[in-house]
PDB file of C-alpha atoms in Angstrom:
ATOM      1  CA  MET A   1      34.855  77.833  64.418  1.00  0.00           C
ATOM      2  CA  THR A   2      34.896  76.564  60.802  1.00  0.00           C
ATOM      3  CA  GLU A   3      37.603  74.616  59.102  1.00  0.00           C
ATOM      4  CA  ASP A   4      37.404  77.346  56.841  1.00  0.00           C
ATOM      5  CA  ASP A   5      37.673  80.238  59.453  1.00  0.00           C
ATOM      6  CA  ASP A   6      40.741  77.962  60.780  1.00  0.00           C
ATOM      7  CA  ILE A   7      42.555  78.347  57.699  1.00  0.00           C
ATOM      8  CA  MET A   8      41.678  81.678  56.999  1.00  0.00           C
ATOM      9  CA  ASN A   9      42.979  82.521  60.355  1.00  0.00           C
ATOM     10  CA  ARG A  10      46.024  80.308  59.776  1.00  0.00           C
ATOM     11  CA  LEU A  11      46.514  82.375  56.472  1.00  0.00           C
ATOM     12  CA  ASP A  12      46.048  85.438  58.072  1.00  0.00           C
ATOM     13  CA  ALA A  13      48.749  84.779  60.783  1.00  0.00           C
ATOM     14  CA  VAL A  14      51.225  83.318  58.714  1.00  0.00           C
ATOM     15  CA  ASN A  15      54.894  84.895  58.569  1.00  0.00           C
ATOM     16  CA  LYS A  16      54.513  86.985  55.503  1.00  0.00           C
ATOM     17  CA  THR A  17      57.986  88.511  55.590  1.00  0.00           C
ATOM     18  CA  ARG A  18      59.382  88.410  52.062  1.00  0.00           C
ATOM     19  CA  PRO A  19      62.308  86.239  51.930  1.00  0.00           C
ATOM     20  CA  ASN A  20      65.941  88.275  51.486  1.00  0.00           C
ATOM     21  CA  LEU A  21      67.206  88.433  47.921  1.00  0.00           C
ATOM     22  CA  PRO A  22      69.781  85.897  47.455  1.00  0.00           C
ATOM     23  CA  ASP A  23      73.546  87.350  46.867  1.00  0.00           C
ATOM     24  CA  GLY A  24      74.093  88.598  43.307  1.00  0.00           C
ATOM     25  CA  LEU A  25      70.568  88.310  42.162  1.00  0.00           C
ATOM     26  CA  MET A  26      70.158  92.522  42.456  1.00  0.00           C
ATOM     27  CA  ALA A  27      73.461  92.829  40.582  1.00  0.00           C
ATOM     28  CA  ARG A  28      72.459  90.208  37.735  1.00  0.00           C
ATOM     29  CA  VAL A  29      69.397  92.085  37.477  1.00  0.00           C
ATOM     30  CA  LEU A  30      71.016  95.488  36.981  1.00  0.00           C
ATOM     31  CA  ALA A  31      73.330  94.141  34.518  1.00  0.00           C
ATOM     32  CA  ASP A  32      70.553  93.124  32.323  1.00  0.00           C
ATOM     33  CA  ALA A  33      69.253  96.583  32.889  1.00  0.00           C
ATOM     34  CA  THR A  34      72.061  98.075  31.891  1.00  0.00           C
ATOM     35  CA  ALA A  35      72.428  95.701  28.876  1.00  0.00           C
ATOM     36  CA  ALA A  36      69.121  96.488  27.608  1.00  0.00           C
ATOM     37  CA  GLN A  37      69.521 100.393  28.143  1.00  0.00           C
ATOM     38  CA  LEU A  38      72.855 100.199  26.000  1.00  0.00           C
ATOM     39  CA  ALA A  39      70.542  98.539  23.545  1.00  0.00           C
ATOM     40  CA  LEU A  40      67.979 101.057  23.559  1.00  0.00           C
ATOM     41  CA  ASN A  41      70.490 103.859  23.516  1.00  0.00           C
ATOM     42  CA  PRO A  42      73.776 103.468  21.676  1.00  0.00           C
ATOM     43  CA  GLN A  43      76.498 105.419  22.823  1.00  0.00           C
ATOM     44  CA  PRO A  44      77.460 108.189  20.362  1.00  0.00           C
ATOM     45  CA  ASN A  45      81.037 107.532  20.705  1.00  0.00           C
ATOM     46  CA  VAL A  46      80.811 103.989  19.919  1.00  0.00           C
ATOM     47  CA  VAL A  47      81.238 103.918  15.921  1.00  0.00           C
ATOM     48  CA  ALA A  48      81.913 100.740  13.631  1.00  0.00           C
ATOM     49  CA  PHE A  49      85.205 100.371  11.755  1.00  0.00           C
ATOM     50  CA  ALA A  50      84.700 101.866   8.270  1.00  0.00           C
ATOM     51  CA  HIS A  51      85.558  99.603   5.270  1.00  0.00           C
ATOM     52  CA  PRO A  52      87.059 101.303   2.283  1.00  0.00           C
ATOM     53  CA  ARG A  53      85.080 102.088  -0.630  1.00  0.00           C
ATOM     54  CA  PRO A  54      84.690  99.640  -2.855  1.00  0.00           C
ATOM     55  CA  ALA A  55      85.634 101.777  -6.228  1.00  0.00           C
ATOM     56  CA  LEU A  56      88.708 102.861  -4.151  1.00  0.00           C
ATOM     57  CA  GLY A  57      89.828  99.310  -3.459  1.00  0.00           C
ATOM     58  CA  TRP A  58      89.975  98.409  -6.999  1.00  0.00           C
ATOM     59  CA  LEU A  59      91.751 101.589  -8.108  1.00  0.00           C
ATOM     60  CA  ALA A  60      94.438 100.926  -5.195  1.00  0.00           C
ATOM     61  CA  SER A  61      94.904  97.351  -6.367  1.00  0.00           C
ATOM     62  CA  ALA A  62      95.166  98.381 -10.251  1.00  0.00           C
ATOM     63  CA  ALA A  63      98.060 100.813  -9.300  1.00  0.00           C
ATOM     64  CA  ILE A  64      99.903  98.252  -7.113  1.00  0.00           C
ATOM     65  CA  ALA A  65      99.866  96.138 -10.047  1.00  0.00           C
ATOM     66  CA  ALA A  66     101.169  98.289 -12.362  1.00  0.00           C
ATOM     67  CA  SER A  67     103.824  99.545 -10.304  1.00  0.00           C
ATOM     68  CA  ALA A  68     105.038  95.711  -9.856  1.00  0.00           C
ATOM     69  CA  LEU A  69     104.926  95.413 -13.418  1.00  0.00           C
ATOM     70  CA  PHE A  70     106.788  98.680 -13.975  1.00  0.00           C
ATOM     71  CA  GLY A  71     109.410  97.576 -11.328  1.00  0.00           C
ATOM     72  CA  ILE A  72     109.954  94.170 -13.157  1.00  0.00           C
ATOM     73  CA  ALA A  73     110.381  95.760 -16.453  1.00  0.00           C
ATOM     74  CA  LEU A  74     112.973  98.320 -15.132  1.00  0.00           C
ATOM     75  CA  GLY A  75     114.773  95.410 -13.398  1.00  0.00           C
ATOM     76  CA  TYR A  76     115.133  93.713 -16.584  1.00  0.00           C
ATOM     77  CA  SER A  77     116.184  96.429 -18.748  1.00  0.00           C
ATOM     78  CA  GLY A  78     117.866  98.903 -16.961  1.00  0.00           C
ATOM     79  CA  PRO A  79     117.400 102.438 -16.658  1.00  0.00           C
ATOM     80  CA  ASP A  80     117.614 102.849 -20.553  1.00  0.00           C
ATOM     81  CA  ILE A  81     113.870 101.840 -20.841  1.00  0.00           C
ATOM     82  CA  LEU A  82     112.904 105.500 -19.271  1.00  0.00           C
ATOM     83  CA  GLY A  83     114.127 107.104 -22.507  1.00  0.00           C
ATOM     84  CA  ASN A  84     111.009 105.432 -24.029  1.00  0.00           C
ATOM     85  CA  PHE A  85     108.520 107.058 -21.761  1.00  0.00           C
ATOM     86  CA  SER A  86     108.855 110.761 -22.224  1.00  0.00           C
ATOM     87  CA  GLY A  87     108.870 112.844 -19.011  1.00  0.00           C
ATOM     88  CA  ILE A  88     108.554 109.423 -17.025  1.00  0.00           C
ATOM     89  CA  ALA A  89     112.086 109.753 -15.787  1.00  0.00           C
ATOM     90  CA  GLU A  90     111.382 113.239 -13.516  1.00  0.00           C
ATOM     91  CA  ILE A  91     108.842 111.352 -12.019  1.00  0.00           C
ATOM     92  CA  VAL A  92     110.507 108.243 -11.059  1.00  0.00           C
ATOM     93  CA  VAL A  93     114.325 109.033 -10.446  1.00  0.00           C
ATOM     94  CA  GLY A  94     113.661 113.115  -9.694  1.00  0.00           C
ATOM     95  CA  SER A  95     115.987 114.264 -12.538  1.00  0.00           C
ATOM     96  CA  SER A  96     115.731 114.457 -16.249  1.00  0.00           C
ATOM     97  CA  THR A  97     117.356 112.014 -18.672  1.00  0.00           C
ATOM     98  CA  ALA A  98     119.127 114.906 -20.693  1.00  0.00           C
ATOM     99  CA  LEU A  99     122.403 114.262 -19.011  1.00  0.00           C
ATOM    100  CA  PRO A 100     124.732 117.265 -20.224  1.00  0.00           C
ATOM    101  CA  SER A 101     122.321 120.109 -18.753  1.00  0.00           C
ATOM    102  CA  GLY A 102     123.557 119.346 -15.276  1.00  0.00           C
ATOM    103  CA  ILE A 103     127.114 120.039 -16.479  1.00  0.00           C
ATOM    104  CA  ASP A 104     125.978 123.448 -17.869  1.00  0.00           C
ATOM    105  CA  GLU A 105     124.652 124.392 -14.617  1.00  0.00           C
ATOM    106  CA  LEU A 106     127.529 123.389 -12.929  1.00  0.00           C
ATOM    107  CA  GLY A 107     129.629 125.606 -15.307  1.00  0.00           C
ATOM    108  CA  ALA A 108     127.618 128.458 -14.456  1.00  0.00           C
ATOM    109  CA  LEU A 109     127.813 128.094 -10.744  1.00  0.00           C
ATOM    110  CA  ASN A 110     131.436 128.118 -10.998  1.00  0.00           C
ATOM    111  CA  ALA A 111     131.949 131.230 -12.825  1.00  0.00           C
ATOM    112  CA  PHE A 112     129.728 132.843 -10.560  1.00  0.00           C
ATOM    113  CA  LEU A 113     131.356 131.905  -7.351  1.00  0.00           C
ATOM    114  CA  ALA A 114     134.957 132.779  -9.243  1.00  0.00           C
ATOM    115  CA  GLU A 115     133.632 136.327 -10.338  1.00  0.00           C
ATOM    116  CA  GLY A 116     133.144 136.582  -6.389  1.00  0.00           C
TER     117      GLY A 116
ATOM    118  CA  MET B   1      46.302  98.925  49.298  1.00  0.00           C
ATOM    119  CA  GLN B   2      45.048 102.452  49.430  1.00  0.00           C
ATOM    120  CA  PRO B   3      43.482 103.557  46.032  1.00  0.00           C
ATOM    121  CA  ALA B   4      45.323 106.846  46.233  1.00  0.00           C
ATOM    122  CA  LYS B   5      48.655 105.065  47.019  1.00  0.00           C
ATOM    123  CA  ASP B   6      48.292 103.128  43.911  1.00  0.00           C
ATOM    124  CA  HIS B   7      47.749 105.844  41.816  1.00  0.00           C
ATOM    125  CA  THR B   8      50.813 107.025  42.937  1.00  0.00           C
ATOM    126  CA  ALA B   9      52.672 104.109  42.714  1.00  0.00           C
ATOM    127  CA  ILE B  10      51.321 103.473  38.846  1.00  0.00           C
ATOM    128  CA  GLN B  11      52.534 107.455  37.996  1.00  0.00           C
ATOM    129  CA  ASP B  12      56.043 106.540  39.869  1.00  0.00           C
ATOM    130  CA  ASP B  13      56.506 103.354  37.854  1.00  0.00           C
ATOM    131  CA  ASP B  14      55.512 104.807  34.589  1.00  0.00           C
ATOM    132  CA  ALA B  15      57.717 107.522  35.090  1.00  0.00           C
ATOM    133  CA  LEU B  16      60.658 105.468  36.259  1.00  0.00           C
ATOM    134  CA  LEU B  17      60.213 103.000  33.435  1.00  0.00           C
ATOM    135  CA  ALA B  18      60.001 106.027  30.712  1.00  0.00           C
ATOM    136  CA  ALA B  19      63.157 107.475  32.312  1.00  0.00           C
ATOM    137  CA  PHE B  20      64.799 104.134  32.123  1.00  0.00           C
ATOM    138  CA  ALA B  21      63.804 103.661  28.352  1.00  0.00           C
ATOM    139  CA  THR B  22      65.441 107.082  27.821  1.00  0.00           C
ATOM    140  CA  GLY B  23      68.588 105.890  29.470  1.00  0.00           C
ATOM    141  CA  ALA B  24      68.209 107.702  33.053  1.00  0.00           C
ATOM    142  CA  PRO B  25      70.918 105.495  34.817  1.00  0.00           C
ATOM    143  CA  ASP B  26      69.251 105.259  38.364  1.00  0.00           C
ATOM    144  CA  ALA B  27      65.540 104.156  37.170  1.00  0.00           C
ATOM    145  CA  ALA B  28      66.303 100.698  37.004  1.00  0.00           C
ATOM    146  CA  ARG B  29      67.797 100.458  40.424  1.00  0.00           C
ATOM    147  CA  GLN B  30      64.915 102.454  41.657  1.00  0.00           C
ATOM    148  CA  LEU B  31      62.636  99.880  39.852  1.00  0.00           C
ATOM    149  CA  ALA B  32      64.495  97.014  40.886  1.00  0.00           C
ATOM    150  CA  ALA B  33      64.454  97.923  44.524  1.00  0.00           C
ATOM    151  CA  THR B  34      60.708  98.328  44.166  1.00  0.00           C
ATOM    152  CA  HIS B  35      59.667  95.265  42.418  1.00  0.00           C
ATOM    153  CA  LEU B  36      62.339  92.597  42.254  1.00  0.00           C
ATOM    154  CA  PRO B  37      61.653  91.458  46.282  1.00  0.00           C
ATOM    155  CA  ARG B  38      58.212  90.891  45.461  1.00  0.00           C
ATOM    156  CA  VAL B  39      58.863  88.914  42.012  1.00  0.00           C
ATOM    157  CA  TYR B  40      61.227  86.518  43.769  1.00  0.00           C
ATOM    158  CA  ALA B  41      59.105  86.221  46.579  1.00  0.00           C
ATOM    159  CA  VAL B  42      56.435  85.012  44.600  1.00  0.00           C
ATOM    160  CA  ALA B  43      58.591  82.956  42.267  1.00  0.00           C
ATOM    161  CA  LEU B  44      60.039  81.251  45.589  1.00  0.00           C
ATOM    162  CA  ARG B  45      56.486  80.615  46.789  1.00  0.00           C
ATOM    163  CA  MET B  46      55.498  79.005  43.814  1.00  0.00           C
ATOM    164  CA  LEU B  47      58.426  77.051  43.210  1.00  0.00           C
ATOM    165  CA  GLY B  48      59.882  76.055  46.753  1.00  0.00           C
ATOM    166  CA  ASN B  49      63.470  76.204  45.040  1.00  0.00           C
ATOM    167  CA  GLN B  50      65.729  79.013  45.260  1.00  0.00           C
ATOM    168  CA  ALA B  51      67.775  78.407  42.051  1.00  0.00           C
ATOM    169  CA  GLU B  52      64.669  78.263  39.948  1.00  0.00           C
ATOM    170  CA  ALA B  53      63.129  81.178  41.840  1.00  0.00           C
ATOM    171  CA  GLU B  54      66.256  83.543  40.851  1.00  0.00           C
ATOM    172  CA  ASP B  55      66.002  82.204  37.330  1.00  0.00           C
ATOM    173  CA  VAL B  56      62.405  83.132  36.856  1.00  0.00           C
ATOM    174  CA  ALA B  57      62.904  86.229  38.940  1.00  0.00           C
ATOM    175  CA  GLN B  58      65.682  87.504  36.445  1.00  0.00           C
ATOM    176  CA  ASP B  59      63.548  86.767  33.579  1.00  0.00           C
ATOM    177  CA  ALA B  60      60.440  88.312  34.718  1.00  0.00           C
ATOM    178  CA  MET B  61      62.653  91.685  35.157  1.00  0.00           C
ATOM    179  CA  LEU B  62      64.485  91.198  31.893  1.00  0.00           C
ATOM    180  CA  ARG B  63      61.173  91.085  30.442  1.00  0.00           C
ATOM    181  CA  LEU B  64      60.156  94.287  32.042  1.00  0.00           C
ATOM    182  CA  TRP B  65      63.489  96.283  30.577  1.00  0.00           C
ATOM    183  CA  ASN B  66      62.716  94.977  27.161  1.00  0.00           C
ATOM    184  CA  ILE B  67      58.796  95.991  27.441  1.00  0.00           C
ATOM    185  CA  ALA B  68      60.023  99.627  28.884  1.00  0.00           C
ATOM    186  CA  PRO B  69      60.022 101.580  25.504  1.00  0.00           C
ATOM    187  CA  LYS B  70      56.650 100.027  24.489  1.00  0.00           C
ATOM    188  CA  TRP B  71      55.165 100.422  27.901  1.00  0.00           C
ATOM    189  CA  GLU B  72      52.020 102.775  27.886  1.00  0.00           C
ATOM    190  CA  PRO B  73      51.723 104.820  30.767  1.00  0.00           C
ATOM    191  CA  GLY B  74      48.337 104.245  32.869  1.00  0.00           C
ATOM    192  CA  ARG B  75      47.274 101.509  30.719  1.00  0.00           C
ATOM    193  CA  ALA B  76      48.419  98.609  33.479  1.00  0.00           C
ATOM    194  CA  GLN B  77      49.754  98.478  36.685  1.00  0.00           C
ATOM    195  CA  LEU B  78      53.343  97.712  36.742  1.00  0.00           C
ATOM    196  CA  GLY B  79      53.468  95.584  39.886  1.00  0.00           C
ATOM    197  CA  THR B  80      50.182  93.612  38.817  1.00  0.00           C
ATOM    198  CA  TRP B  81      52.129  93.095  35.112  1.00  0.00           C
ATOM    199  CA  LEU B  82      55.065  91.811  36.736  1.00  0.00           C
ATOM    200  CA  TYR B  83      53.142  89.289  39.074  1.00  0.00           C
ATOM    201  CA  ARG B  84      51.467  87.831  35.993  1.00  0.00           C
ATOM    202  CA  VAL B  85      54.739  87.604  33.901  1.00  0.00           C
ATOM    203  CA  THR B  86      56.321  85.998  37.158  1.00  0.00           C
ATOM    204  CA  SER B  87      53.434  83.662  37.634  1.00  0.00           C
ATOM    205  CA  ASN B  88      53.324  82.211  34.207  1.00  0.00           C
ATOM    206  CA  LEU B  89      56.973  82.086  34.036  1.00  0.00           C
ATOM    207  CA  ALA B  90      56.650  79.903  37.274  1.00  0.00           C
ATOM    208  CA  THR B  91      53.824  77.921  36.176  1.00  0.00           C
ATOM    209  CA  ASP B  92      55.772  77.023  32.765  1.00  0.00           C
ATOM    210  CA  ARG B  93      58.591  75.730  35.034  1.00  0.00           C
ATOM    211  CA  LEU B  94      56.002  73.757  37.329  1.00  0.00           C
ATOM    212  CA  ARG B  95      54.640  72.210  34.420  1.00  0.00           C
ATOM    213  CA  SER B  96      58.080  70.981  32.484  1.00  0.00           C
ATOM    214  CA  ARG B  97      59.265  69.949  36.123  1.00  0.00           C
ATOM    215  CA  ASN B  98      56.077  67.432  36.154  1.00  0.00           C
ATOM    216  CA  GLN B  99      56.426  66.386  32.688  1.00  0.00           C
ATOM    217  CA  SER B 100      60.179  65.639  33.331  1.00  0.00           C
ATOM    218  CA  ARG B 101      59.480  64.075  36.738  1.00  0.00           C
ATOM    219  CA  PRO B 102      55.960  62.840  36.951  1.00  0.00           C
ATOM    220  CA  ALA B 103      56.438  59.951  39.242  1.00  0.00           C
ATOM    221  CA  LYS B 104      57.937  61.938  41.986  1.00  0.00           C
ATOM    222  CA  ASP B 105      56.287  64.601  44.485  1.00  0.00           C
ATOM    223  CA  GLY B 106      57.557  67.843  43.218  1.00  0.00           C
ATOM    224  CA  ALA B 107      56.383  69.771  46.022  1.00  0.00           C
ATOM    225  CA  MET B 108      58.444  67.785  48.875  1.00  0.00           C
ATOM    226  CA  GLU B 109      61.550  67.871  46.625  1.00  0.00           C
ATOM    227  CA  ALA B 110      61.328  71.517  46.294  1.00  0.00           C
ATOM    228  CA  LEU B 111      60.986  71.922  49.846  1.00  0.00           C
ATOM    229  CA  GLU B 112      64.010  69.784  50.264  1.00  0.00           C
ATOM    230  CA  ASP B 113      65.564  71.841  47.971  1.00  0.00           C
ATOM    231  CA  MET B 114      65.352  75.415  49.941  1.00  0.00           C
ATOM    232  CA  THR B 115      68.415  76.247  51.689  1.00  0.00           C
ATOM    233  CA  PRO B 116      68.145  76.495  55.358  1.00  0.00           C
ATOM    234  CA  GLY B 117      68.248  80.143  55.236  1.00  0.00           C
ATOM    235  CA  VAL B 118      65.441  80.547  53.173  1.00  0.00           C
ATOM    236  CA  GLU B 119      63.618  77.818  55.047  1.00  0.00           C
ATOM    237  CA  GLN B 120      64.145  79.883  58.257  1.00  0.00           C
ATOM    238  CA  GLN B 121      63.294  82.914  57.004  1.00  0.00           C
ATOM    239  CA  MET B 122      59.919  81.688  55.290  1.00  0.00           C
ATOM    240  CA  MET B 123      58.789  79.517  58.342  1.00  0.00           C
ATOM    241  CA  HIS B 124      59.464  80.703  61.334  1.00  0.00           C
ATOM    242  CA  THR B 125      57.088  78.023  63.046  1.00  0.00           C
ATOM    243  CA  GLU B 126      56.084  74.421  63.079  1.00  0.00           C
ATOM    244  CA  ARG B 127      52.533  75.550  62.188  1.00  0.00           C
ATOM    245  CA  ASP B 128      53.590  77.849  59.471  1.00  0.00           C
ATOM    246  CA  ASN B 129      55.768  75.036  58.041  1.00  0.00           C
ATOM    247  CA  ALA B 130      53.120  72.959  57.557  1.00  0.00           C
ATOM    248  CA  LEU B 131      50.975  75.461  56.302  1.00  0.00           C
ATOM    249  CA  HIS B 132      53.831  76.183  53.692  1.00  0.00           C
ATOM    250  CA  ARG B 133      54.189  72.427  52.716  1.00  0.00           C
ATOM    251  CA  ALA B 134      50.555  72.028  52.206  1.00  0.00           C
ATOM    252  CA  ILE B 135      50.275  75.252  50.032  1.00  0.00           C
ATOM    253  CA  ASP B 136      52.963  73.650  48.232  1.00  0.00           C
ATOM    254  CA  ARG B 137      50.801  70.739  47.319  1.00  0.00           C
ATOM    255  CA  LEU B 138      48.146  72.706  46.050  1.00  0.00           C
ATOM    256  CA  PRO B 139      47.522  72.552  42.185  1.00  0.00           C
ATOM    257  CA  ALA B 140      49.137  75.629  40.502  1.00  0.00           C
ATOM    258  CA  ARG B 141      46.702  78.193  40.013  1.00  0.00           C
ATOM    259  CA  GLN B 142      45.194  77.181  43.485  1.00  0.00           C
ATOM    260  CA  LYS B 143      48.552  78.242  44.864  1.00  0.00           C
ATOM    261  CA  LEU B 144      49.276  81.473  42.915  1.00  0.00           C
ATOM    262  CA  ALA B 145      45.778  82.736  43.971  1.00  0.00           C
ATOM    263  CA  ILE B 146      46.437  81.759  47.706  1.00  0.00           C
ATOM    264  CA  THR B 147      50.059  83.307  47.127  1.00  0.00           C
ATOM    265  CA  LEU B 148      49.292  86.519  45.455  1.00  0.00           C
ATOM    266  CA  ARG B 149      45.766  86.980  47.963  1.00  0.00           C
ATOM    267  CA  HIS B 150      47.412  86.159  51.502  1.00  0.00           C
ATOM    268  CA  PHE B 151      51.080  86.291  50.962  1.00  0.00           C
ATOM    269  CA  GLU B 152      51.363  89.646  48.666  1.00  0.00           C
ATOM    270  CA  GLU B 153      48.213  90.996  50.099  1.00  0.00           C
ATOM    271  CA  LEU B 154      46.619  91.793  46.730  1.00  0.00           C
ATOM    272  CA  SER B 155      42.883  92.599  46.117  1.00  0.00           C
ATOM    273  CA  GLN B 156      40.551  90.022  44.453  1.00  0.00           C
ATOM    274  CA  PRO B 157      40.369  92.331  41.708  1.00  0.00           C
ATOM    275  CA  GLU B 158      44.067  92.826  41.504  1.00  0.00           C
ATOM    276  CA  THR B 159      44.828  88.927  42.166  1.00  0.00           C
ATOM    277  CA  ALA B 160      42.296  88.496  38.882  1.00  0.00           C
ATOM    278  CA  VAL B 161      44.352  90.863  36.672  1.00  0.00           C
ATOM    279  CA  ALA B 162      47.714  89.375  37.811  1.00  0.00           C
ATOM    280  CA  MET B 163      46.313  85.741  37.112  1.00  0.00           C
ATOM    281  CA  ASP B 164      44.607  87.072  33.816  1.00  0.00           C
ATOM    282  CA  THR B 165      41.141  85.649  34.835  1.00  0.00           C
ATOM    283  CA  THR B 166      37.767  87.017  36.523  1.00  0.00           C
ATOM    284  CA  ILE B 167      37.297  87.864  40.017  1.00  0.00           C
ATOM    285  CA  GLU B 168      34.767  85.111  40.278  1.00  0.00           C
ATOM    286  CA  ALA B 169      37.089  82.578  39.044  1.00  0.00           C
ATOM    287  CA  VAL B 170      39.628  84.051  41.695  1.00  0.00           C
ATOM    288  CA  GLU B 171      37.083  83.358  44.231  1.00  0.00           C
ATOM    289  CA  SER B 172      36.494  79.801  43.471  1.00  0.00           C
ATOM    290  CA  LEU B 173      40.461  79.191  43.167  1.00  0.00           C
ATOM    291  CA  LEU B 174      40.383  80.394  46.835  1.00  0.00           C
ATOM    292  CA  ALA B 175      37.569  78.639  48.019  1.00  0.00           C
ATOM    293  CA  ARG B 176      38.883  75.498  46.483  1.00  0.00           C
ATOM    294  CA  GLY B 177      42.571  76.236  47.625  1.00  0.00           C
ATOM    295  CA  ARG B 178      41.516  76.952  51.229  1.00  0.00           C
ATOM    296  CA  ARG B 179      39.116  73.450  51.473  1.00  0.00           C
ATOM    297  CA  ALA B 180      42.113  71.519  50.061  1.00  0.00           C
ATOM    298  CA  LEU B 181      44.334  72.980  52.584  1.00  0.00           C
ATOM    299  CA  ALA B 182      41.851  72.347  55.379  1.00  0.00           C
ATOM    300  CA  ALA B 183      41.712  68.809  53.992  1.00  0.00           C
ATOM    301  CA  MET B 184      45.590  68.664  54.121  1.00  0.00           C
ATOM    302  CA  LEU B 185      45.615  70.065  57.598  1.00  0.00           C
ATOM    303  CA  GLN B 186      42.787  68.286  59.041  1.00  0.00           C
ATOM    304  CA  PRO B 187      44.587  66.562  62.137  1.00  0.00           C
ATOM    305  CA  ASP B 188      46.279  69.769  62.964  1.00  0.00           C
ATOM    306  CA  LEU B 189      43.197  71.391  62.647  1.00  0.00           C
ATOM    307  CA  HIS B 190      41.414  68.853  64.873  1.00  0.00           C
ATOM    308  CA  GLN B 191      44.367  69.007  67.348  1.00  0.00           C
ATOM    309  CA  ASN B 192      44.103  72.903  67.676  1.00  0.00           C
ATOM    310  CA  ARG B 193      40.342  73.001  68.228  1.00  0.00           C
ATOM    311  CA  THR B 194      40.538  70.347  70.751  1.00  0.00           C
ATOM    312  CA  ALA B 195      43.256  72.455  72.614  1.00  0.00           C
ATOM    313  CA  LEU B 196      41.104  75.303  72.172  1.00  0.00           C
ATOM    314  CA  LYS B 197      37.928  73.942  73.973  1.00  0.00           C
ATOM    315  CA  ALA B 198      40.207  72.563  76.619  1.00  0.00           C
ATOM    316  CA  ARG B 199      41.233  75.994  77.241  1.00  0.00           C
ATOM    317  CA  VAL B 200      37.708  77.119  77.480  1.00  0.00           C
ATOM    318  CA  LYS B 201      36.397  74.445  79.805  1.00  0.00           C
TER     319      LYS B 201
END
């Protein structure tokens, strides 16, 4: 028997059982697989947060600034300033600046109630 | 390995990999159950160190997951491709280990690093133990050729594909590896021959 035959025999006879996998290796490999799969197939229910459209952002900022300036002016001048803006009083306070009209309406209501 | 079996294995692996790429939940588990033990065994035999072998095995499988959508069915055998990736990763580790610790005997150190459980699993007898130690001292390419041919029981053409080389080069590596093993184990072999002669007489 030659040395080469000896070595061949020993290599053939040697225990070829594969080592057991260490604890946790399979779990780590499967976690990598899940991450790779998610990267390949993003879930449809995962959505990105939508940023507001820039044009609307500017518009909103301008409206807030205008409201603030108008509020300051109203504070300094009182409600009389509303008379300078035709129709704005109805928008701001929800009633007309023509004070007597309310009295007429109240008188008509009282007359109606008195007649039964 | 039977050719028909190989063909089925290729089809199964290709189908599983395609299923994995489209998001099938169980495909990764089946692929890992088939290939991870082989990948880990080669890495452990190459490196002789459990922690490093785990890293290499995990890295090799990660490359498989990442290549899944680009995999061309029937072009290569998945098992052989994985052996190649694993052996390249293990060889890189051996190189960097040799560069960082050139004065030390990496092979012996690696054996000392092995946990008793793994060592017991891999080396059942004292004879096996001596052989494993000798294999671990071989140059990386010879060690890989011996591991793939004699432990993973690949054919020479499969070993050549896994090592990205020719069949002739594999034959040469195996022959040189066996000669080196014989030289390292000479006292042991001499003892065996003497015992055999005594038994014949």
